[in-house]
CSV table of C-alpha atoms in Angstrom, one decimal:
chain,number,residue,atom,x,y,z
A,29,UNK,CA,29.2,-27.3,4.8
A,30,UNK,CA,29.6,-27.5,8.5
A,31,UNK,CA,26.9,-26.6,10.9
A,32,UNK,CA,27.6,-23.0,11.7
A,33,UNK,CA,27.8,-22.4,8.0
A,34,UNK,CA,24.5,-24.2,7.3
A,35,UNK,CA,22.9,-22.1,10.0
A,36,UNK,CA,24.3,-18.9,8.4
A,37,UNK,CA,23.3,-19.9,5.1
A,38,UNK,CA,19.7,-20.8,6.3
A,39,UNK,CA,19.4,-17.5,8.1
A,40,UNK,CA,20.4,-15.8,4.7
A,41,UNK,CA,17.7,-17.7,2.9
A,42,UNK,CA,15.2,-17.0,5.6
A,43,UNK,CA,15.7,-13.4,5.2
A,44,UNK,CA,15.0,-13.8,1.4
A,45,UNK,CA,11.8,-15.7,2.2
A,46,UNK,CA,10.7,-13.1,4.6
A,47,UNK,CA,11.4,-10.3,2.1
A,48,UNK,CA,9.9,-12.4,-0.8
A,49,UNK,CA,12.9,-12.4,-2.9
A,50,UNK,CA,14.2,-16.0,-3.1
A,51,UNK,CA,15.1,-17.1,-6.6
A,52,UNK,CA,13.8,-20.6,-7.6
A,53,UNK,CA,17.2,-22.1,-7.0
A,54,UNK,CA,17.3,-20.6,-3.4
A,55,UNK,CA,13.7,-21.9,-2.9
A,56,UNK,CA,14.7,-25.3,-3.7
A,57,UNK,CA,17.9,-25.2,-1.4
A,58,UNK,CA,15.9,-23.7,1.5
A,59,UNK,CA,13.6,-26.7,2.2
A,60,UNK,CA,16.3,-29.5,2.6
A,61,UNK,CA,18.5,-27.0,4.4
A,62,UNK,CA,16.1,-26.1,6.9
A,63,UNK,CA,15.2,-29.6,7.7
A,64,UNK,CA,18.9,-30.4,8.4
A,65,UNK,CA,19.5,-27.4,10.5
A,66,UNK,CA,16.6,-28.2,12.6
A,67,UNK,CA,17.6,-31.7,13.1
A,68,UNK,CA,21.2,-30.9,13.9
A,69,UNK,CA,20.6,-28.0,16.0
A,70,UNK,CA,17.2,-28.4,17.7
A,71,UNK,CA,17.4,-25.0,19.1
A,72,UNK,CA,14.6,-22.5,19.1
A,73,UNK,CA,16.8,-19.5,18.9
A,74,UNK,CA,16.0,-18.9,15.2
A,75,UNK,CA,12.4,-18.8,15.8
A,76,UNK,CA,12.6,-16.5,18.6
A,77,UNK,CA,12.7,-13.4,16.6
A,78,UNK,CA,10.8,-14.6,13.3
A,79,UNK,CA,12.1,-12.7,10.3
A,80,UNK,CA,8.4,-12.7,8.9
A,81,UNK,CA,7.2,-11.1,12.1
A,82,UNK,CA,9.8,-8.5,12.0
A,83,UNK,CA,9.1,-7.7,8.2
A,84,UNK,CA,5.4,-7.6,9.1
A,85,UNK,CA,6.1,-5.1,11.9
A,86,UNK,CA,8.4,-2.9,9.5
A,87,UNK,CA,5.4,-3.1,7.0
A,88,UNK,CA,3.3,-1.7,9.6
A,89,UNK,CA,5.7,0.7,11.0
A,90,UNK,CA,6.7,2.3,7.9
A,91,UNK,CA,3.5,2.3,6.1
A,92,UNK,CA,1.4,5.7,6.0
A,93,UNK,CA,-1.7,5.6,8.2
A,94,UNK,CA,-4.6,5.3,6.0
A,95,UNK,CA,-8.2,4.4,6.5
A,96,UNK,CA,-10.1,1.6,4.6
A,97,UNK,CA,-12.5,3.3,2.3
A,98,UNK,CA,-16.0,3.1,3.6
A,99,UNK,CA,-17.5,1.4,0.5
A,100,UNK,CA,-14.9,-1.2,0.6
A,101,UNK,CA,-15.4,-1.6,4.4
A,102,UNK,CA,-19.1,-2.3,3.7
A,103,UNK,CA,-18.0,-4.8,1.0
A,104,UNK,CA,-15.8,-6.7,3.6
A,105,UNK,CA,-18.4,-6.6,6.2
A,106,UNK,CA,-21.1,-8.2,3.9
A,107,UNK,CA,-18.4,-10.7,2.8
A,108,UNK,CA,-17.7,-11.5,6.4
A,109,UNK,CA,-21.4,-12.3,7.1
A,110,UNK,CA,-21.6,-14.4,3.8
A,111,UNK,CA,-18.5,-16.2,4.8
A,112,UNK,CA,-20.2,-17.6,7.9
A,113,UNK,CA,-23.7,-17.6,6.5
A,114,UNK,CA,-23.3,-18.9,2.8
A,115,UNK,CA,-26.0,-17.4,0.5
A,116,UNK,CA,-28.9,-19.7,0.1
A,117,UNK,CA,-30.6,-17.7,-2.4
A,118,UNK,CA,-30.0,-15.7,-5.6
A,119,UNK,CA,-30.1,-11.9,-5.8
A,120,UNK,CA,-33.4,-10.9,-7.2
A,121,UNK,CA,-33.9,-8.8,-10.3
A,122,UNK,CA,-35.6,-6.1,-8.0
A,123,UNK,CA,-32.4,-5.9,-5.9
A,124,UNK,CA,-30.4,-5.4,-9.0
A,125,UNK,CA,-32.6,-2.8,-10.4
A,126,UNK,CA,-32.7,-1.0,-7.0
A,127,UNK,CA,-28.9,-1.1,-7.2
A,128,UNK,CA,-29.0,0.4,-10.6
A,129,UNK,CA,-31.4,3.1,-9.6
A,130,UNK,CA,-29.1,4.0,-6.6
A,131,UNK,CA,-26.3,4.3,-9.1
A,132,UNK,CA,-27.9,6.7,-11.4
A,133,UNK,CA,-29.0,8.6,-8.7
A,134,UNK,CA,-25.2,9.0,-7.5
A,135,UNK,CA,-24.3,9.9,-11.1
A,136,UNK,CA,-26.8,12.8,-10.8
A,137,UNK,CA,-25.4,13.9,-7.5
A,138,UNK,CA,-21.9,14.1,-8.8
A,139,UNK,CA,-22.8,17.0,-11.2
A,140,UNK,CA,-22.7,20.7,-10.7
A,141,UNK,CA,-21.5,21.3,-7.4
A,142,UNK,CA,-22.6,24.6,-5.8
A,143,UNK,CA,-19.2,26.1,-5.0
A,144,UNK,CA,-18.5,26.5,-8.7
A,145,UNK,CA,-20.7,29.7,-9.0
A,146,UNK,CA,-18.8,31.4,-6.2
A,147,UNK,CA,-16.5,34.4,-7.5
A,148,UNK,CA,-13.5,33.1,-5.6
A,149,UNK,CA,-12.8,30.5,-8.3
A,150,UNK,CA,-12.6,32.8,-11.3
A,151,UNK,CA,-9.8,31.4,-13.4
A,152,UNK,CA,-12.0,29.9,-16.1
A,153,UNK,CA,-15.5,30.7,-15.0
A,154,UNK,CA,-16.4,32.1,-18.3
A,155,UNK,CA,-15.5,29.0,-20.0
A,156,UNK,CA,-17.7,26.7,-17.8
A,157,UNK,CA,-20.4,25.0,-19.7
A,158,UNK,CA,-20.7,22.1,-17.4
A,159,UNK,CA,-18.8,20.9,-14.3
A,160,UNK,CA,-18.1,17.1,-13.8
A,161,UNK,CA,-16.7,15.8,-10.7
A,162,UNK,CA,-13.9,13.3,-11.5
A,163,UNK,CA,-13.9,10.3,-9.1
A,164,UNK,CA,-10.3,9.3,-8.7
A,165,UNK,CA,-9.3,5.8,-9.5
A,166,UNK,CA,-7.2,5.5,-6.4
A,167,UNK,CA,-8.8,4.2,-3.3
A,168,UNK,CA,-8.2,7.1,-1.1
A,169,UNK,CA,-9.2,9.4,-3.5
A,170,UNK,CA,-12.4,10.2,-2.1
A,171,UNK,CA,-14.6,11.7,-4.8
A,172,UNK,CA,-18.3,11.1,-5.2
A,173,UNK,CA,-20.7,13.8,-3.6
A,174,UNK,CA,-17.9,14.6,-1.1
A,175,UNK,CA,-15.7,16.5,-3.5
A,176,UNK,CA,-17.5,19.8,-3.5
A,177,UNK,CA,-17.6,19.9,0.1
A,178,UNK,CA,-14.0,19.1,0.2
A,179,UNK,CA,-13.3,22.3,-1.8
A,180,UNK,CA,-15.4,24.3,0.6
A,181,UNK,CA,-13.5,22.6,3.4
A,182,UNK,CA,-10.1,23.4,2.3
A,183,UNK,CA,-11.0,27.0,1.4
A,184,UNK,CA,-11.9,27.5,5.0
A,185,UNK,CA,-8.1,27.3,5.7
A,186,UNK,CA,-7.0,31.0,6.1
A,187,UNK,CA,-3.5,29.7,4.9
A,188,UNK,CA,-4.7,28.0,1.8
A,189,UNK,CA,-2.2,27.3,-0.7
A,190,UNK,CA,-3.4,28.2,-4.4
A,191,UNK,CA,-1.1,27.4,-7.4
A,192,UNK,CA,-2.2,27.8,-11.0
A,193,UNK,CA,-1.5,25.1,-13.4
A,194,UNK,CA,0.5,25.8,-16.5
A,195,UNK,CA,1.1,23.7,-19.7
A,196,UNK,CA,4.4,22.4,-20.8
A,197,UNK,CA,4.2,22.9,-24.5
A,198,UNK,CA,2.6,19.7,-25.0
A,199,UNK,CA,-0.7,19.2,-26.9
A,200,UNK,CA,-2.7,19.9,-23.9
A,201,UNK,CA,-3.3,23.5,-22.8
A,202,UNK,CA,-4.3,23.1,-19.1
A,203,UNK,CA,-6.0,25.7,-17.1
A,204,UNK,CA,-6.9,25.6,-13.4
A,205,UNK,CA,-5.4,25.6,-10.0
A,206,UNK,CA,-4.5,23.5,-7.1
A,207,UNK,CA,-5.9,24.1,-3.6
A,208,UNK,CA,-4.0,22.8,-0.9
A,209,UNK,CA,-4.5,23.1,2.8
A,210,UNK,CA,-1.4,22.4,4.9
A,211,UNK,CA,-3.2,22.5,8.1
A,212,UNK,CA,-5.7,19.9,6.8
A,213,UNK,CA,-3.2,17.9,4.8
A,214,UNK,CA,-5.5,17.7,1.9
A,215,UNK,CA,-6.4,19.5,-1.3
A,216,UNK,CA,-8.3,19.5,-4.7
A,217,UNK,CA,-7.5,20.3,-8.1
A,218,UNK,CA,-9.8,22.3,-10.5
A,219,UNK,CA,-8.8,21.5,-13.9
A,220,UNK,CA,-9.7,22.4,-17.5
A,221,UNK,CA,-8.1,22.0,-20.9
A,222,UNK,CA,-6.9,18.3,-20.5
A,223,UNK,CA,-8.0,16.0,-23.2
A,224,UNK,CA,-10.2,13.1,-22.5
A,225,UNK,CA,-8.4,9.9,-21.9
A,226,UNK,CA,-9.4,6.3,-22.5
A,227,UNK,CA,-8.7,4.6,-19.1
A,228,UNK,CA,-7.9,1.4,-20.7
A,229,UNK,CA,-5.0,2.9,-22.4
A,230,UNK,CA,-3.7,5.6,-20.2
A,231,UNK,CA,-4.7,7.7,-17.2
A,232,UNK,CA,-3.5,11.0,-15.6
A,233,UNK,CA,-1.4,10.8,-12.5
A,234,UNK,CA,-0.8,13.6,-10.1
A,235,UNK,CA,2.7,13.8,-8.4
A,236,UNK,CA,3.4,16.1,-5.4
A,237,UNK,CA,7.1,17.4,-5.1
A,238,UNK,CA,7.9,17.8,-1.6
A,239,UNK,CA,11.5,18.6,-0.8
A,240,UNK,CA,10.9,18.4,2.9
A,241,UNK,CA,10.0,14.8,2.6
A,242,UNK,CA,12.1,13.6,-0.4
A,243,UNK,CA,13.9,16.0,-2.9
A,244,UNK,CA,14.2,13.4,-5.6
A,245,UNK,CA,11.1,11.4,-5.6
A,246,UNK,CA,7.7,13.0,-5.7
A,247,UNK,CA,4.7,11.7,-3.9
A,248,UNK,CA,1.9,9.8,-5.8
A,249,UNK,CA,-1.1,12.0,-5.6
A,250,UNK,CA,-3.6,9.7,-7.2
A,251,UNK,CA,-4.7,8.5,-10.8
A,252,UNK,CA,-7.7,10.2,-12.3
A,253,UNK,CA,-9.6,10.4,-15.7
A,254,UNK,CA,-11.1,13.2,-18.0
A,255,UNK,CA,-14.1,11.6,-19.5
A,256,UNK,CA,-15.3,12.2,-22.9
A,257,UNK,CA,-18.4,14.1,-21.9
A,258,UNK,CA,-16.4,16.8,-20.1
A,259,UNK,CA,-17.0,20.2,-21.7
A,260,UNK,CA,-16.0,22.2,-18.6
A,261,UNK,CA,-13.4,22.1,-15.8
A,262,UNK,CA,-13.4,19.2,-13.5
A,263,UNK,CA,-12.8,18.8,-9.8
A,264,UNK,CA,-10.3,16.1,-8.7
A,265,UNK,CA,-9.6,15.3,-5.1
A,266,UNK,CA,-5.9,15.0,-4.3
A,267,UNK,CA,-5.2,11.4,-3.0
A,268,UNK,CA,-1.6,11.7,-1.8
A,269,UNK,CA,-0.4,8.2,-0.8
A,270,UNK,CA,2.1,9.7,1.7
A,271,UNK,CA,1.8,12.5,4.2
A,272,UNK,CA,2.8,15.8,2.7
A,273,UNK,CA,4.9,18.2,4.6
A,274,UNK,CA,5.7,21.2,2.3
A,275,UNK,CA,4.6,20.8,-1.3
A,276,UNK,CA,6.6,22.9,-3.7
A,277,UNK,CA,5.0,21.6,-6.9
A,278,UNK,CA,2.2,19.6,-8.5
A,279,UNK,CA,2.8,17.8,-11.6
A,280,UNK,CA,0.3,16.0,-13.8
A,281,UNK,CA,1.8,13.1,-16.1
A,282,UNK,CA,0.1,10.5,-18.4
A,283,UNK,CA,0.9,7.0,-17.3
A,284,UNK,CA,-0.3,3.5,-17.9
A,285,UNK,CA,-3.7,2.5,-16.6
A,286,UNK,CA,-3.6,2.3,-12.9
A,287,UNK,CA,-0.7,4.6,-12.6
A,288,UNK,CA,2.9,3.8,-11.9
A,289,UNK,CA,4.8,3.9,-8.6
A,290,UNK,CA,7.8,6.0,-10.3
A,291,UNK,CA,7.0,8.2,-13.2
A,292,UNK,CA,9.6,8.5,-15.9
A,293,UNK,CA,7.9,11.7,-16.7
A,294,UNK,CA,7.8,10.9,-20.4
A,295,UNK,CA,4.5,12.9,-20.9
A,296,UNK,CA,4.1,15.7,-18.5
A,297,UNK,CA,1.0,17.7,-19.3
A,298,UNK,CA,0.7,20.3,-16.3
A,299,UNK,CA,2.8,21.9,-13.5
A,300,UNK,CA,1.6,24.1,-10.8
A,301,UNK,CA,4.3,25.4,-8.6
A,302,UNK,CA,5.2,28.4,-6.3
B,21,UNK,CA,-13.7,-13.9,15.4
B,22,UNK,CA,-12.9,-17.5,14.7
B,23,UNK,CA,-16.4,-18.3,15.5
B,24,UNK,CA,-17.8,-15.7,12.9
B,25,UNK,CA,-19.0,-13.5,15.8
B,26,UNK,CA,-20.2,-10.6,13.8
B,27,UNK,CA,-19.2,-7.9,16.3
B,28,UNK,CA,-15.7,-9.4,16.5
B,29,UNK,CA,-15.3,-9.3,12.6
B,30,UNK,CA,-16.6,-5.8,12.5
B,31,UNK,CA,-14.2,-4.9,15.2
B,32,UNK,CA,-11.4,-6.4,13.2
B,33,UNK,CA,-12.2,-4.7,10.0
B,34,UNK,CA,-12.5,-1.4,11.8
B,35,UNK,CA,-9.2,-2.0,13.7
B,36,UNK,CA,-7.0,-3.5,10.9
B,37,UNK,CA,-8.7,-2.4,7.8
B,38,UNK,CA,-6.3,0.5,7.3
B,39,UNK,CA,-3.3,-1.7,7.9
B,40,UNK,CA,-4.5,-4.2,5.3
B,41,UNK,CA,-5.5,-1.4,3.0
B,42,UNK,CA,-2.1,0.2,3.2
B,43,UNK,CA,-0.4,-3.2,2.4
B,44,UNK,CA,-2.7,-3.9,-0.4
B,45,UNK,CA,-2.3,-0.4,-1.9
B,46,UNK,CA,1.5,-0.8,-1.8
B,47,UNK,CA,1.5,-4.1,-3.6
B,48,UNK,CA,-1.0,-3.3,-6.1
B,49,UNK,CA,-1.0,-0.7,-8.8
B,50,UNK,CA,-4.7,0.2,-9.3
B,51,UNK,CA,-7.8,0.7,-7.4
B,52,UNK,CA,-9.5,-2.3,-8.3
B,53,UNK,CA,-6.5,-4.5,-7.8
B,54,UNK,CA,-6.2,-3.2,-4.3
B,55,UNK,CA,-9.7,-3.8,-3.5
B,56,UNK,CA,-9.7,-7.3,-4.7
B,57,UNK,CA,-6.5,-8.0,-2.7
B,58,UNK,CA,-8.0,-6.5,0.3
B,59,UNK,CA,-11.1,-8.8,0.1
B,60,UNK,CA,-8.8,-11.7,-0.5
B,61,UNK,CA,-6.8,-11.0,2.5
B,62,UNK,CA,-9.8,-10.7,4.8
B,63,UNK,CA,-11.3,-14.0,3.4
B,64,UNK,CA,-7.9,-15.5,4.3
B,65,UNK,CA,-8.1,-13.9,7.6
B,66,UNK,CA,-11.6,-15.4,8.5
B,67,UNK,CA,-10.2,-18.9,7.5
B,68,UNK,CA,-7.1,-18.5,9.5
B,69,UNK,CA,-8.5,-16.8,12.5
B,70,UNK,CA,-8.7,-20.0,14.6
B,71,UNK,CA,-4.9,-20.2,14.2
B,72,UNK,CA,-4.2,-17.2,16.0
B,73,UNK,CA,-2.3,-17.8,19.2
B,74,UNK,CA,-1.8,-14.6,21.4
B,75,UNK,CA,1.0,-16.4,23.2
B,76,UNK,CA,2.8,-16.7,19.8
B,77,UNK,CA,2.4,-12.9,18.9
B,78,UNK,CA,0.3,-10.0,18.7
B,79,UNK,CA,-3.0,-9.8,16.7
B,80,UNK,CA,-1.5,-6.8,14.6
B,81,UNK,CA,1.6,-9.0,13.9
B,82,UNK,CA,-0.6,-11.9,12.8
B,83,UNK,CA,-2.7,-9.9,10.6
B,84,UNK,CA,0.3,-8.1,9.1
B,85,UNK,CA,2.2,-11.3,8.5
B,86,UNK,CA,-0.9,-12.8,6.7
B,87,UNK,CA,-1.6,-9.6,4.7
B,88,UNK,CA,2.0,-9.5,3.5
B,89,UNK,CA,2.1,-13.1,2.6
B,90,UNK,CA,-1.1,-12.9,0.7
B,91,UNK,CA,0.2,-9.8,-1.1
B,92,UNK,CA,3.3,-11.4,-2.1
B,93,UNK,CA,1.5,-14.5,-3.4
B,94,UNK,CA,-1.0,-12.2,-5.2
B,95,UNK,CA,1.8,-10.5,-7.0
B,96,UNK,CA,3.3,-13.8,-7.9
B,97,UNK,CA,-0.1,-15.0,-9.5
B,98,UNK,CA,-0.2,-11.6,-11.4
B,99,UNK,CA,3.1,-12.4,-13.1
B,100,UNK,CA,4.6,-9.2,-11.6
B,101,UNK,CA,7.9,-8.5,-10.3
B,102,UNK,CA,10.3,-11.0,-12.1
B,103,UNK,CA,12.9,-10.3,-9.4
B,104,UNK,CA,10.4,-11.2,-6.8
B,105,UNK,CA,10.0,-15.0,-6.4
B,106,UNK,CA,8.4,-15.3,-3.1
B,107,UNK,CA,6.4,-18.4,-1.6
B,108,UNK,CA,5.5,-21.5,-3.0
B,109,UNK,CA,1.9,-22.1,-3.5
B,110,UNK,CA,2.0,-24.5,-0.4
B,111,UNK,CA,3.6,-21.9,1.8
B,112,UNK,CA,1.1,-19.4,0.6
B,113,UNK,CA,-1.8,-21.3,1.7
B,114,UNK,CA,-3.1,-20.3,4.9
B,115,UNK,CA,-3.5,-23.8,6.0
B,116,UNK,CA,0.2,-23.7,6.9
B,117,UNK,CA,0.2,-20.1,8.2
B,118,UNK,CA,1.8,-19.8,11.5
B,119,UNK,CA,2.9,-16.7,13.4
B,120,UNK,CA,5.4,-19.0,15.6
B,121,UNK,CA,8.4,-16.9,16.7
B,122,UNK,CA,6.5,-13.4,16.8
B,123,UNK,CA,6.2,-13.4,20.7
B,124,UNK,CA,9.1,-11.1,21.1
B,125,UNK,CA,8.5,-8.8,18.1
B,126,UNK,CA,7.8,-5.5,19.6
B,127,UNK,CA,7.0,-2.6,17.4
B,128,UNK,CA,9.1,-0.1,19.5
B,129,UNK,CA,12.0,-2.5,19.6
B,130,UNK,CA,11.7,-3.1,15.8
B,131,UNK,CA,11.8,0.5,14.9
B,132,UNK,CA,14.5,1.3,17.5
B,133,UNK,CA,16.7,-1.3,15.9
B,134,UNK,CA,16.0,0.0,12.4
B,135,UNK,CA,17.4,3.4,13.6
B,136,UNK,CA,20.6,1.8,14.2
B,137,UNK,CA,21.2,0.4,10.8
B,138,UNK,CA,23.3,2.4,8.4
B,139,UNK,CA,21.4,5.4,6.7
B,140,UNK,CA,21.6,3.8,3.3
B,141,UNK,CA,20.2,0.6,4.5
B,142,UNK,CA,17.3,2.5,6.2
B,143,UNK,CA,16.6,4.2,2.9
B,144,UNK,CA,16.4,1.0,1.3
B,145,UNK,CA,13.8,-0.4,3.9
B,146,UNK,CA,11.9,2.7,3.4
B,147,UNK,CA,11.6,2.2,-0.5
B,148,UNK,CA,10.7,-1.4,0.0
B,149,UNK,CA,8.2,-1.1,3.0
B,150,UNK,CA,7.1,2.5,2.7
B,151,UNK,CA,6.6,2.9,-1.1
B,152,UNK,CA,6.3,-0.9,-1.8
B,153,UNK,CA,9.0,-0.7,-4.5
B,154,UNK,CA,10.4,-4.0,-5.9
B,155,UNK,CA,14.0,-4.7,-5.7
B,156,UNK,CA,14.4,-3.7,-9.5
B,157,UNK,CA,12.6,-0.4,-8.8
B,158,UNK,CA,14.8,0.4,-6.0
B,159,UNK,CA,17.8,-0.4,-8.2
B,160,UNK,CA,16.3,2.0,-10.8
B,161,UNK,CA,15.8,4.7,-8.2
B,162,UNK,CA,19.2,4.4,-6.5
B,163,UNK,CA,21.3,3.3,-9.4
B,164,UNK,CA,22.6,0.3,-7.5
B,165,UNK,CA,22.9,-3.0,-9.2
B,166,UNK,CA,19.9,-5.3,-8.4
B,167,UNK,CA,22.1,-7.7,-6.6
B,168,UNK,CA,23.3,-5.0,-4.2
B,169,UNK,CA,19.9,-4.1,-3.5
B,170,UNK,CA,18.9,-7.7,-2.6
B,171,UNK,CA,22.0,-8.3,-0.5
B,172,UNK,CA,21.8,-5.1,1.5
B,173,UNK,CA,18.1,-5.7,2.2
B,174,UNK,CA,18.7,-9.1,3.3
B,175,UNK,CA,21.8,-8.4,5.5
B,176,UNK,CA,20.1,-5.4,6.8
B,177,UNK,CA,17.2,-7.5,8.0
B,178,UNK,CA,19.5,-10.0,9.8
B,179,UNK,CA,21.4,-7.1,11.2
B,180,UNK,CA,18.1,-5.5,12.5
B,181,UNK,CA,17.2,-8.8,14.1
B,182,UNK,CA,20.7,-8.9,15.9
B,183,UNK,CA,20.1,-5.4,17.2
B,184,UNK,CA,16.6,-6.5,18.5
B,185,UNK,CA,18.2,-9.2,20.3
B,186,UNK,CA,20.4,-6.8,22.1
B,187,UNK,CA,17.6,-4.4,22.7
B,188,UNK,CA,15.4,-7.4,24.2
B,189,UNK,CA,14.7,-6.5,27.8
B,190,UNK,CA,14.4,-10.1,28.8
B,191,UNK,CA,17.6,-11.5,30.2
B,192,UNK,CA,19.2,-14.5,28.4
B,193,UNK,CA,18.4,-17.3,30.6
B,194,UNK,CA,20.3,-19.8,28.6
B,195,UNK,CA,23.6,-18.7,30.2
């Protein structure tokens, strides 16, 4: 292989390294080739526009703008302090108990949000025995005590989109609706009639069909669970992983734990559409 | 930040937490995985902070490169993406991490060059970078053979760099 060919080959392999798709054979080829080209060429040209840096910039430029969840942010901040100030003591039992108490308190707080009693949400009011807030498994799903206020918040939108859920003839007989605020770019699902799931076996996943964005691939709207203790409708914040422009339908599927990037739609349990 | 200055670290988390979270989110498939990966990336960042050289590239590029490398390495450790054979363990170690060659990487120029690529190549880039799809997932989505996806992404990246060189406002002083 002459020098230009070697350089071209090295560039090709560099591109694979930057994209992270080198085969083991290519990986083995890359190292000696990089040394040879570097010795023969001695030019810095290849390094002027680092492919790694270009890829990192693409990653940044094409990624949807998201915020680090507050809870995780706090954990990282604490970790940063520990990184430079290694722990010199063990966590006391009292601290553990305090954390447990706080968690129990939070569990109490997620029950019975006040908005449910309002007549505006009437699709299953008669069936309500209890109301449980579902905390989404996905990071940007919000949840916790914020969800009831999220419902109130989206309901303030005068152009609020409401779409009732319908079943698909599967075992589940879902009732409920989607509330989506296009202005606020956020929404929430009020759901009943879905069977409980074991999160270690499968999870529910929401998909948002948005032809304005992509008429083939729906946007991942987040993963959630229906706990065993649920005897009434649940409130699930929508955690769209990409900006939504004009939602045409909301589809709930059953997927593997953690959800999937692309659904095969083998088990569609509910659809809400215009 | 390299000195462990709390305010600088807080500022770093506030400024780049979203970027790191976005990358981790794309490369993991569950909430807990993404959380673990973000923590791993920031730990690597605290370790590597002293290697940041502003003359070699921007802070955003440095952190983006580091986050992506850690994410790819994390995938490898998870045994995911069989078509995705990324860095050797040594390469993935932050002790060898460098952002040499990033000085001329300007966000506007990169995105401008991207628009010059064929529409189909741009679409593949969006699948890969926006959605975090692996090559085989892209192949499933598009119906293209896996080898074609790989080839088009690589050649697209090299083509993009060529456009960037043309768009580079600095004159070529070597002539």
